[in-house]
PDB file of C-alpha atoms in Angstrom:
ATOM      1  CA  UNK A  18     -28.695  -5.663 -44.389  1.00 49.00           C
ATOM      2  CA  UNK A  19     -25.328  -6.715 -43.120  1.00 47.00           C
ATOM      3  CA  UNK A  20     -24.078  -4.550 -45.913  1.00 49.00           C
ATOM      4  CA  UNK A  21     -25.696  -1.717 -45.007  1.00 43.00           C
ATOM      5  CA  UNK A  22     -24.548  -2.313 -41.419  1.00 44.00           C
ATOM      6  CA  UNK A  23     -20.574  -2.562 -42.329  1.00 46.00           C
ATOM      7  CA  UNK A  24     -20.968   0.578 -43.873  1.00 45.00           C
ATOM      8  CA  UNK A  25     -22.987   2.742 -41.791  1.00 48.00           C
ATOM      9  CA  UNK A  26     -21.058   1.432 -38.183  1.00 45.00           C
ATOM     10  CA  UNK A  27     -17.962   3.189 -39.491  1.00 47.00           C
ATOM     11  CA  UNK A  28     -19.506   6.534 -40.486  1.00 47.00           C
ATOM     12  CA  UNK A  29     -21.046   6.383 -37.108  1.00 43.00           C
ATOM     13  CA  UNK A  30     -18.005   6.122 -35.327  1.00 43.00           C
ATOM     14  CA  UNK A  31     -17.079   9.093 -37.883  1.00 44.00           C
ATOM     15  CA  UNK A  32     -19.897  11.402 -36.682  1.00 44.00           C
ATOM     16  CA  UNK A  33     -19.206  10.470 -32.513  1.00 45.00           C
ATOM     17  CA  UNK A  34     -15.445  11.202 -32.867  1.00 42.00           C
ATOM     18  CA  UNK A  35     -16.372  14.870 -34.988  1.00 43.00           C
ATOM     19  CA  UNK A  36     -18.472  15.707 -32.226  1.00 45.00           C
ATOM     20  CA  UNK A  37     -16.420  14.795 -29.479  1.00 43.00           C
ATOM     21  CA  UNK A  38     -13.713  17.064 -30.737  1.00 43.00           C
ATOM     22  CA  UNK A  39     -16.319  19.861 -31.704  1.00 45.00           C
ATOM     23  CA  UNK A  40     -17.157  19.849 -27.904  1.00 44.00           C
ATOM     24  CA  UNK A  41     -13.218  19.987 -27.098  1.00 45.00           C
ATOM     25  CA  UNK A  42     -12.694  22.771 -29.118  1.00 46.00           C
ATOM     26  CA  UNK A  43     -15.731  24.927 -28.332  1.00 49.00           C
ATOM     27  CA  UNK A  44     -13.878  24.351 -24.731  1.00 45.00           C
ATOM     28  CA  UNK A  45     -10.778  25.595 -25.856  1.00 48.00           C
ATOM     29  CA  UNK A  46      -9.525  22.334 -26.591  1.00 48.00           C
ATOM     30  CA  UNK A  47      -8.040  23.375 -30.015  1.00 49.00           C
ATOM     31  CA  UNK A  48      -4.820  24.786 -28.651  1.00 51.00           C
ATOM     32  CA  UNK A  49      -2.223  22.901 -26.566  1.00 49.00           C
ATOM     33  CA  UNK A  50      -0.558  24.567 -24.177  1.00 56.00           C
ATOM     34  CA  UNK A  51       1.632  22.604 -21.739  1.00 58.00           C
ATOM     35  CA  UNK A  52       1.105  22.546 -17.777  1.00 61.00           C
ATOM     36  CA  UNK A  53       3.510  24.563 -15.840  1.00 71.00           C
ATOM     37  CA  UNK A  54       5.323  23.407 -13.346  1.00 71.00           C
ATOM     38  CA  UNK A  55       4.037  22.981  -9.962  1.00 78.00           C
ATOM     39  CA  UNK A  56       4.510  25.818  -7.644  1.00 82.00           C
ATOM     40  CA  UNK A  57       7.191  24.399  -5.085  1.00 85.00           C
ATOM     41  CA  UNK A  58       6.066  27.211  -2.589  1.00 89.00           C
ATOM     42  CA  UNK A  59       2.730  25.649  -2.384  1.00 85.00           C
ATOM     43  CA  UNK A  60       2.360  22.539  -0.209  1.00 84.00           C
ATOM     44  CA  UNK A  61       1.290  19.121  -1.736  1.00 83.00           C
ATOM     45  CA  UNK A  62       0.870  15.876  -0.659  1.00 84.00           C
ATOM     46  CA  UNK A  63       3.501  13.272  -0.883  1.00 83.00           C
ATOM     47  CA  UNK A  64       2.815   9.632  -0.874  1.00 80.00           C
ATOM     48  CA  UNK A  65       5.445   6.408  -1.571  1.00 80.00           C
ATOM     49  CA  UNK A  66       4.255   3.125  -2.704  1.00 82.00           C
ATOM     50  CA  UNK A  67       7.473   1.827  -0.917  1.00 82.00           C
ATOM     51  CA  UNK A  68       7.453   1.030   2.749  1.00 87.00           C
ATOM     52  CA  UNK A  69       9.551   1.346   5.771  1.00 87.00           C
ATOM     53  CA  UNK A  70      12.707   3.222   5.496  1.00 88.00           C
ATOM     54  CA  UNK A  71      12.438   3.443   1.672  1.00 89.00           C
ATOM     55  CA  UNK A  72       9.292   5.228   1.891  1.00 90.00           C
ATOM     56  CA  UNK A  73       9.889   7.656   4.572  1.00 92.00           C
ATOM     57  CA  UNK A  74      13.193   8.509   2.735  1.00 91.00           C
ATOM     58  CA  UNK A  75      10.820   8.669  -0.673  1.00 91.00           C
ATOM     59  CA  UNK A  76       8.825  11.515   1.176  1.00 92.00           C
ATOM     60  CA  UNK A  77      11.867  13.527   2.357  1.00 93.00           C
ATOM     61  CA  UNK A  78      13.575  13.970  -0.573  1.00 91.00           C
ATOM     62  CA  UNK A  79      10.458  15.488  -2.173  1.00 91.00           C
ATOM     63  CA  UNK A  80       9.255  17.825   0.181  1.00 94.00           C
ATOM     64  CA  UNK A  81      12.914  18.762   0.578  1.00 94.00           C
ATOM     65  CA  UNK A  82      13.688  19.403  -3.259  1.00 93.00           C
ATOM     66  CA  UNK A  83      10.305  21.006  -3.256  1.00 94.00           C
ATOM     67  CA  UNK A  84      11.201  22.938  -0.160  1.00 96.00           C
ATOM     68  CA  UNK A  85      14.790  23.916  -1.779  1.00 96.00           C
ATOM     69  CA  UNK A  86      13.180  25.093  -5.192  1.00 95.00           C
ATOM     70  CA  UNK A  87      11.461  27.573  -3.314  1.00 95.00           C
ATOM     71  CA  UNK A  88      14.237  29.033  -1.474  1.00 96.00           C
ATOM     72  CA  UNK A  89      16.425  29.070  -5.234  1.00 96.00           C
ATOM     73  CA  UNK A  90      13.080  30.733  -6.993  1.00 95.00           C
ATOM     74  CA  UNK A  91      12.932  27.529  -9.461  1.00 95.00           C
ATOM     75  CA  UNK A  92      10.606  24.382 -10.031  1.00 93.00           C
ATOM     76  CA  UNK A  93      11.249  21.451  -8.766  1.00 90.00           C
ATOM     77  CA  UNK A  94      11.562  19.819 -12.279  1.00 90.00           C
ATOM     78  CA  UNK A  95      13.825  22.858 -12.588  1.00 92.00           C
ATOM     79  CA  UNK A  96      16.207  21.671  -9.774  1.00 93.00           C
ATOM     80  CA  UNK A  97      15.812  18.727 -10.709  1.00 90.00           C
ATOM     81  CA  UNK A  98      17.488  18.947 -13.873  1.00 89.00           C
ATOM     82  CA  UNK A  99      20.369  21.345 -13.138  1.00 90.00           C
ATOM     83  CA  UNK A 100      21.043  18.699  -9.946  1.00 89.00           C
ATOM     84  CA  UNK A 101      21.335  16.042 -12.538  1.00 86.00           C
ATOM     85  CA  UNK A 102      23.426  17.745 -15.167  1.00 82.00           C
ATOM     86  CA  UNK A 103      27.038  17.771 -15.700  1.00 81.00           C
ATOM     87  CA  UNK A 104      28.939  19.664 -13.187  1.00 82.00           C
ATOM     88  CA  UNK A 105      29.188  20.123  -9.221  1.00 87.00           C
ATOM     89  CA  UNK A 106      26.234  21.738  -7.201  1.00 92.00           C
ATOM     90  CA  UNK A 107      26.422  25.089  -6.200  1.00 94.00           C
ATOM     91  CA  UNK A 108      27.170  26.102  -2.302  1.00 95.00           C
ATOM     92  CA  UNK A 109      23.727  27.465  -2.773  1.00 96.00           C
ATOM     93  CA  UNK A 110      22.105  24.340  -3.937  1.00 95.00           C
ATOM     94  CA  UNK A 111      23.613  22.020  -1.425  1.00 95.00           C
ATOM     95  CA  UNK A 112      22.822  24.291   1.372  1.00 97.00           C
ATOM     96  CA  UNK A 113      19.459  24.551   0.191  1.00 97.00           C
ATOM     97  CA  UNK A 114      18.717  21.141  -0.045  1.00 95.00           C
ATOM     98  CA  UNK A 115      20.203  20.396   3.353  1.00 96.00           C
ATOM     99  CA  UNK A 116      17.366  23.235   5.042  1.00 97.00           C
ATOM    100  CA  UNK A 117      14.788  21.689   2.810  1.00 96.00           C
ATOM    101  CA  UNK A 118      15.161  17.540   4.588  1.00 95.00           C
ATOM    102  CA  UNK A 119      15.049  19.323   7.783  1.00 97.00           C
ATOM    103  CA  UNK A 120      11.933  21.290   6.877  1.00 96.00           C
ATOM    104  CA  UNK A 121      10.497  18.173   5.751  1.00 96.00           C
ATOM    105  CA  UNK A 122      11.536  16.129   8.646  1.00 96.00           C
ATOM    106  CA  UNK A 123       9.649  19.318  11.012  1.00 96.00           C
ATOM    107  CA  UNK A 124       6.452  18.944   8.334  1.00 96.00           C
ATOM    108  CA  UNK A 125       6.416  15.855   9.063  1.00 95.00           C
ATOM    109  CA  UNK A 126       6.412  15.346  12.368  1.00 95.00           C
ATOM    110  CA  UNK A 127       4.065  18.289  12.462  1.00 95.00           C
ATOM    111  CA  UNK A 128       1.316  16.784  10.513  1.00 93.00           C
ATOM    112  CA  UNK A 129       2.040  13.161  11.991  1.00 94.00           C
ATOM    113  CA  UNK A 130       3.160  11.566   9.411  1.00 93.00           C
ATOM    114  CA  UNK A 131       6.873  10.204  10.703  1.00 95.00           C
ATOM    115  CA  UNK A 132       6.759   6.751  11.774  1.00 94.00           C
ATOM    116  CA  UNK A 133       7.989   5.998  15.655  1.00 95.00           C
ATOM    117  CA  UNK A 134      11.373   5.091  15.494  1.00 94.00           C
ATOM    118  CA  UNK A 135      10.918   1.461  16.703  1.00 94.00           C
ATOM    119  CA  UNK A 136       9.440   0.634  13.629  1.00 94.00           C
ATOM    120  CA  UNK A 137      12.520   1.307  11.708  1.00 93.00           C
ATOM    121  CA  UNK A 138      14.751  -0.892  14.054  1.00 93.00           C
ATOM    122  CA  UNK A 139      14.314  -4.068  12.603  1.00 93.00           C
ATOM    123  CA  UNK A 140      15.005  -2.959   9.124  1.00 91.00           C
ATOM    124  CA  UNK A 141      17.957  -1.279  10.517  1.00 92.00           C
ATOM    125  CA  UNK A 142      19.961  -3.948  12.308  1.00 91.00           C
ATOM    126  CA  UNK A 143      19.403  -6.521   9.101  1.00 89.00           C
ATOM    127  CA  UNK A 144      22.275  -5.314   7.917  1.00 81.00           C
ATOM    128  CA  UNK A 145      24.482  -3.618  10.511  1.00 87.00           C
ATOM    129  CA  UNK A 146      27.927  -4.566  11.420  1.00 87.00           C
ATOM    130  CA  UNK A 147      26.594  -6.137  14.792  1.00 87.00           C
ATOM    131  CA  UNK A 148      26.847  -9.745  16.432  1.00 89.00           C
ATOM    132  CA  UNK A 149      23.733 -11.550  16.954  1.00 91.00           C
ATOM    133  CA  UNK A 150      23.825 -11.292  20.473  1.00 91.00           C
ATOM    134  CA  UNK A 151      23.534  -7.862  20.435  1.00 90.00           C
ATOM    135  CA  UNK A 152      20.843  -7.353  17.535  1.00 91.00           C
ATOM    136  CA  UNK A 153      18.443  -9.988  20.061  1.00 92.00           C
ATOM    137  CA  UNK A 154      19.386  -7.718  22.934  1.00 91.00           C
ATOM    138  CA  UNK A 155      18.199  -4.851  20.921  1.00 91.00           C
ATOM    139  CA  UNK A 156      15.368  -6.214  19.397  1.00 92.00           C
ATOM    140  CA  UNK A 157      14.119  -7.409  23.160  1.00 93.00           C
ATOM    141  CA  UNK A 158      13.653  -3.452  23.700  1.00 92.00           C
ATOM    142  CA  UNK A 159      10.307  -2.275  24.318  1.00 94.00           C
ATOM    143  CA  UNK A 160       8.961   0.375  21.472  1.00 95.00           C
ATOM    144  CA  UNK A 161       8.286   2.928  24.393  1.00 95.00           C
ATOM    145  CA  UNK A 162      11.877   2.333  25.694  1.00 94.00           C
ATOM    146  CA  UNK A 163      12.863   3.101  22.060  1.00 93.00           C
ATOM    147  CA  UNK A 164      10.941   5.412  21.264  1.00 94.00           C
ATOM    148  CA  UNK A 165      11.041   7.678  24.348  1.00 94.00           C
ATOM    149  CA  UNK A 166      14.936   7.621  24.348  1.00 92.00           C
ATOM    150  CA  UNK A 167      15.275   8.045  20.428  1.00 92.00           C
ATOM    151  CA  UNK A 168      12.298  10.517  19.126  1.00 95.00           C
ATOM    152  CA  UNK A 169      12.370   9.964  15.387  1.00 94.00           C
ATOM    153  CA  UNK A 170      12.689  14.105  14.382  1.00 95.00           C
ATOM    154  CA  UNK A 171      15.754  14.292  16.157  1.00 95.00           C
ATOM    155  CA  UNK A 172      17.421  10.659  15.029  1.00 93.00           C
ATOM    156  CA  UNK A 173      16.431  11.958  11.538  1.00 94.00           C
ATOM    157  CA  UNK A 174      17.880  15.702  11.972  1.00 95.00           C
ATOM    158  CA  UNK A 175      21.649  13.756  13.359  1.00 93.00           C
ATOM    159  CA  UNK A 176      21.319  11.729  10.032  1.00 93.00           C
ATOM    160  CA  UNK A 177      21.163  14.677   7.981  1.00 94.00           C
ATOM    161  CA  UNK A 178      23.749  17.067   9.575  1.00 94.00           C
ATOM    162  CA  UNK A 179      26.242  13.734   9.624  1.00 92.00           C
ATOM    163  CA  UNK A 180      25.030  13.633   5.479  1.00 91.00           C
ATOM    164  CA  UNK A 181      28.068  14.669   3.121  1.00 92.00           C
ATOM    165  CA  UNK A 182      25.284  16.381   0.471  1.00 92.00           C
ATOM    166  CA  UNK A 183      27.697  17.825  -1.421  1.00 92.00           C
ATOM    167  CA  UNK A 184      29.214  14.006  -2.272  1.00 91.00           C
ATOM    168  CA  UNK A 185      25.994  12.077  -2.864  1.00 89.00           C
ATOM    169  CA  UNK A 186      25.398  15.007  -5.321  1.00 89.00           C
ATOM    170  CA  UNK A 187      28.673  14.863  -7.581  1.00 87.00           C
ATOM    171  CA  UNK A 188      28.809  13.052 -10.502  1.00 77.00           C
ATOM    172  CA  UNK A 189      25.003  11.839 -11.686  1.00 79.00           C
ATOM    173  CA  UNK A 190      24.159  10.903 -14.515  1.00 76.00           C
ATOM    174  CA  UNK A 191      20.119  11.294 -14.431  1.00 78.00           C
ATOM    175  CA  UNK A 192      17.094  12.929 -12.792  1.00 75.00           C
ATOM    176  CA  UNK A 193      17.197   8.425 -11.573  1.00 82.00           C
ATOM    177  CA  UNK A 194      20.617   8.581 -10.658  1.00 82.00           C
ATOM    178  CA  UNK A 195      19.573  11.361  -8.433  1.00 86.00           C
ATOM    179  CA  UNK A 196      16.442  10.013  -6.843  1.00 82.00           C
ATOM    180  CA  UNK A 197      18.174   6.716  -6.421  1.00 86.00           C
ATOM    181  CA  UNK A 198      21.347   8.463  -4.311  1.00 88.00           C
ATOM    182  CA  UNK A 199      19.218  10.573  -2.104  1.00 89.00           C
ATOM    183  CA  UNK A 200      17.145   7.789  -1.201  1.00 89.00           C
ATOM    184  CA  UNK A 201      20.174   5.274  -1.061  1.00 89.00           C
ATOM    185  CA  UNK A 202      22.530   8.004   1.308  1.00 91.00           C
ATOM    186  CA  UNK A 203      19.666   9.527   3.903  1.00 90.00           C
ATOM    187  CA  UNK A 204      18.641   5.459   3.982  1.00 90.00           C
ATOM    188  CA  UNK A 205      22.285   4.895   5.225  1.00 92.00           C
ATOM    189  CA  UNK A 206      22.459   7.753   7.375  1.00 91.00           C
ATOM    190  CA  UNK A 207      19.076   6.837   9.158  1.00 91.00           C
ATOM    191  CA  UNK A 208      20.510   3.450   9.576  1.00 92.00           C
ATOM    192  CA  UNK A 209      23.928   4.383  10.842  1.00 92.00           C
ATOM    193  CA  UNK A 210      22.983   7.018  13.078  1.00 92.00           C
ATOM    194  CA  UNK A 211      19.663   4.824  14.438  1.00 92.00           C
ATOM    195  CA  UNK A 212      22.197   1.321  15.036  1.00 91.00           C
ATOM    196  CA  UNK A 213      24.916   3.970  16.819  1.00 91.00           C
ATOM    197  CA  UNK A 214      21.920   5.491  19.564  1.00 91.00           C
ATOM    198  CA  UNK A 215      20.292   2.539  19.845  1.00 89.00           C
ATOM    199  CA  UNK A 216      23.153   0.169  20.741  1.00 87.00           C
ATOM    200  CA  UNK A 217      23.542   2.504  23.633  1.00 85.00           C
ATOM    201  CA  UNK A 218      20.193   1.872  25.262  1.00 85.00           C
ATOM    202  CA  UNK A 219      21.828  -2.017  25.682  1.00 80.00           C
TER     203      UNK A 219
END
């Protein structure tokens, strides 16, 4: 019996997999066609499983390459790659890229989805060039002191004008490399530009 039951557990497993792919190819499962690229035109959600500054900078940079691929007519894979590839980026490209982080700093703010900017300050001052008297003295401001005096769209819009694009994209090596610069440059930027206006609410 235990025979019988090695034998015919195999050539079950036989008979479920044949109809399984019966069913896939009566649904036109039989040929493989690859996905095409997302349409950048088209708006879709962005998400980060970082947090603070790293993950607002995470959503930026996508909407913005998104946002930029539409303007050049490409994908975003598309710009992706030629961004990453030997040689400089075009005037085009650069330009593009620059409008596309300050569409995606007006998105969003639009749909609500920018943090205020006293919840970056902390993570900001960790590592400024400031004494310790004057990180407490900043740290003692209210958020709605903060926040009224330094509205988040318009620290982030400074950071990106003051941005030398053209620099953070020279010389990468891959579609990483170019994630990990944007991130690592409009991170700085934020920083710089936050620690500069906030030091002069003290």
């Amino acid at each position: 019996m235990s025979r019988l039951r090695a034998v015919s557990l195999p050539a079950a497993a036989v008979v479920l997999v044949g109809g399984v792919l019966a069913v896939q190819v009566a649904y036109g499962g039989g040929t493989f066609e690859p996905l095409p690229p997302a349409d950048p035109c088209v708006v879709r959600p962005v998400t980060s499983h970082s947090e603070g500054m790293d993950a607002l900078t995470e959503q930026l940079v996508l909407i913005a390459l998104d946002d930029a691929a539409c303007t050049l007519g490409v994908s975003r894979e598309a710009l992706t790659l030629e961004l990453a590839g030997p040689g400089d980026p075009t005037d085009a490209q650069v330009e593009a890229l620059h409008d596309g982080l300050l569409a995606a700093v007006e998105r969003m703010d639009a749909d609500g989805t920018l943090p205020p900017t006293s919840d970056l300050v902390d993570e900001a001052l960790d590592n400024a060039d400031l004494n310790d008297l004057l990180k407490t003295l900043i740290r003692a401001l209210p958020a709605s002191v903060v926040d009224a005096a330094l509205p988040i769209d318009d620290l982030l819009t400074r950071a990106i004008d003051d941005l030398d694009l053209r620099t953070v994209l020279t010389n990468l090596d891959s579609q990483d490399d170019l994630n990990r610069q944007l991130d690592a440059a409009i991170t700085q930027a934020v920083k710089d530009t936050l620690v500069a206006r906030v030091r002069d609410l003290v």
